[in-house]
Short mmCIF file of C-alpha atoms in Angstrom, two decimals:
data_model
loop_
_atom_site.label_atom_id
_atom_site.label_comp_id
_atom_site.label_asym_id
_atom_site.label_seq_id
_atom_site.Cartn_x
_atom_site.Cartn_y
_atom_site.Cartn_z
CA UNK G 1 -30.70 11.22 -11.82
CA UNK G 2 -29.11 9.06 -14.62
CA UNK G 3 -28.49 10.75 -17.95
CA UNK G 4 -28.40 7.15 -19.45
CA UNK G 5 -31.56 5.38 -20.52
CA UNK G 6 -32.43 1.83 -21.94
CA UNK G 7 -31.82 1.51 -25.38
CA UNK G 8 -29.37 4.38 -25.58
CA UNK G 9 -25.97 4.10 -27.80
CA UNK G 10 -23.14 4.36 -25.18
CA UNK G 11 -19.49 4.54 -25.23
CA UNK G 12 -17.25 3.20 -22.69
CA UNK G 13 -14.89 5.75 -21.55
CA UNK G 14 -12.79 3.86 -19.16
CA UNK G 15 -12.10 0.10 -18.21
CA UNK G 16 -10.83 -2.78 -20.31
CA UNK G 17 -13.35 -2.35 -23.17
CA UNK G 18 -12.59 1.56 -23.46
CA UNK G 19 -13.95 2.95 -26.83
CA UNK G 20 -16.36 0.13 -27.44
CA UNK G 21 -19.70 1.15 -28.32
CA UNK G 22 -22.99 -0.63 -27.35
CA UNK G 23 -26.85 -0.45 -26.74
CA UNK G 24 -27.81 -0.21 -23.09
CA UNK G 25 -29.87 -3.31 -22.05
CA UNK G 26 -30.67 -2.40 -18.46
CA UNK G 27 -30.25 0.43 -16.22
CA UNK G 28 -29.88 -0.08 -12.46
CA UNK G 29 -30.62 3.48 -10.91
CA UNK G 30 -30.06 2.23 -7.19
CA UNK G 31 -26.88 0.63 -7.81
CA UNK G 32 -25.57 3.18 -10.46
CA UNK G 33 -24.95 0.51 -12.90
CA UNK G 34 -25.78 -0.21 -16.57
CA UNK G 35 -25.69 -3.24 -18.44
CA UNK G 36 -24.45 -2.63 -22.30
CA UNK G 37 -24.59 -5.17 -24.85
CA UNK G 38 -21.35 -6.88 -26.14
CA UNK G 39 -19.35 -4.79 -23.46
CA UNK G 40 -17.83 -6.04 -20.20
CA UNK G 41 -18.05 -9.79 -20.91
CA UNK G 42 -17.15 -12.12 -18.08
CA UNK G 43 -16.73 -15.87 -18.16
CA UNK G 44 -18.90 -17.73 -15.50
CA UNK G 45 -18.48 -21.44 -14.55
CA UNK G 46 -22.19 -22.93 -14.61
CA UNK G 47 -22.97 -26.42 -12.89
CA UNK G 48 -24.94 -28.97 -15.08
CA UNK G 49 -28.86 -28.95 -14.03
CA UNK G 50 -29.21 -25.41 -12.45
CA UNK G 51 -32.17 -24.56 -14.70
CA UNK G 52 -35.65 -24.85 -13.46
CA UNK G 53 -36.34 -27.99 -15.47
CA UNK G 54 -32.87 -29.40 -14.52
CA UNK G 55 -31.88 -29.29 -18.41
CA UNK G 56 -28.99 -26.71 -18.21
CA UNK G 57 -25.77 -27.80 -19.56
CA UNK G 58 -22.51 -27.06 -17.43
CA UNK G 59 -19.55 -25.48 -18.43
CA UNK G 60 -18.30 -21.95 -18.98
CA UNK G 61 -20.71 -19.17 -20.06
CA UNK G 62 -19.74 -16.00 -21.39
CA UNK G 63 -22.23 -12.77 -20.72
CA UNK G 64 -22.03 -9.27 -20.08
CA UNK G 65 -21.73 -7.91 -16.86
CA UNK G 66 -23.06 -4.50 -15.46
CA UNK G 67 -20.58 -1.66 -15.24
CA UNK G 68 -20.87 1.78 -13.19
CA UNK G 69 -22.64 4.33 -14.95
CA UNK G 70 -19.80 6.61 -14.76
CA UNK G 71 -17.82 4.56 -17.03
CA UNK G 72 -20.19 5.08 -20.28
CA UNK G 73 -21.38 8.35 -22.07
CA UNK G 74 -24.34 8.86 -24.34
CA UNK G 75 -23.28 8.78 -27.96
CA UNK G 76 -24.55 11.52 -30.63
CA UNK G 77 -26.17 9.52 -33.33
CA UNK G 78 -24.75 12.09 -36.01
CA UNK G 79 -21.18 12.58 -34.98
CA UNK G 80 -20.60 9.09 -33.27
CA UNK G 81 -19.04 10.73 -30.47
CA UNK G 82 -19.86 11.13 -26.74
CA UNK G 83 -21.02 15.01 -26.19
CA UNK G 84 -21.90 16.45 -22.78
CA UNK G 85 -25.43 16.03 -22.12
CA UNK G 86 -27.99 18.60 -20.68
CA UNK G 87 -31.74 19.24 -20.11
CA UNK G 88 -34.20 22.03 -21.01
CA UNK G 89 -37.63 22.39 -20.48
CA UNK G 90 -39.85 22.67 -23.55
CA UNK G 91 -43.78 23.56 -23.80
CA UNK G 92 -45.47 20.86 -25.88
CA UNK G 93 -49.23 21.17 -26.58
CA UNK G 94 -51.06 17.85 -26.49
CA UNK G 95 -54.86 17.55 -26.92
CA UNK G 96 -55.15 21.31 -26.51
CA UNK G 97 -53.31 21.36 -23.40
CA UNK G 98 -49.77 22.97 -22.99
CA UNK G 99 -47.55 20.83 -21.02
CA UNK G 100 -43.76 21.35 -19.84
CA UNK G 101 -41.49 18.48 -20.70
CA UNK G 102 -38.03 17.85 -19.90
CA UNK G 103 -35.83 17.23 -23.04
CA UNK G 104 -32.43 15.93 -23.21
CA UNK G 105 -29.71 17.55 -25.71
CA UNK G 106 -26.34 17.33 -26.70
CA UNK G 107 -24.76 20.54 -25.26
CA UNK G 108 -22.14 20.97 -28.11
CA UNK G 109 -24.63 21.00 -31.04
CA UNK G 110 -27.73 21.74 -29.24
CA UNK G 111 -29.61 18.70 -30.87
CA UNK G 112 -31.88 16.20 -28.90
CA UNK G 113 -30.68 12.77 -28.08
#
């Protein structure tokens, strides 16, 4: 199970963009990959007229590429650093019923992420 979810703030811990932070745009759990905003940008050559209406302009396009999930870590919003992440089960009462909910937290501070 991936500890990283869509819209999380993550930091790259290895690779050419090491140290950069960005928001997760997409998580691909089967491939164990994530797409992070502004990180791992690659240049692609695009041929003219490849769009559905044939109006796509050709040339070089710079876009984000996916990276392996092990190369990023969730950032704690308070400290701006990547802590270890753990899970705990909490009892939550909704509509008069008690539910057990899995909550993600930073192991160092114990606060929810």
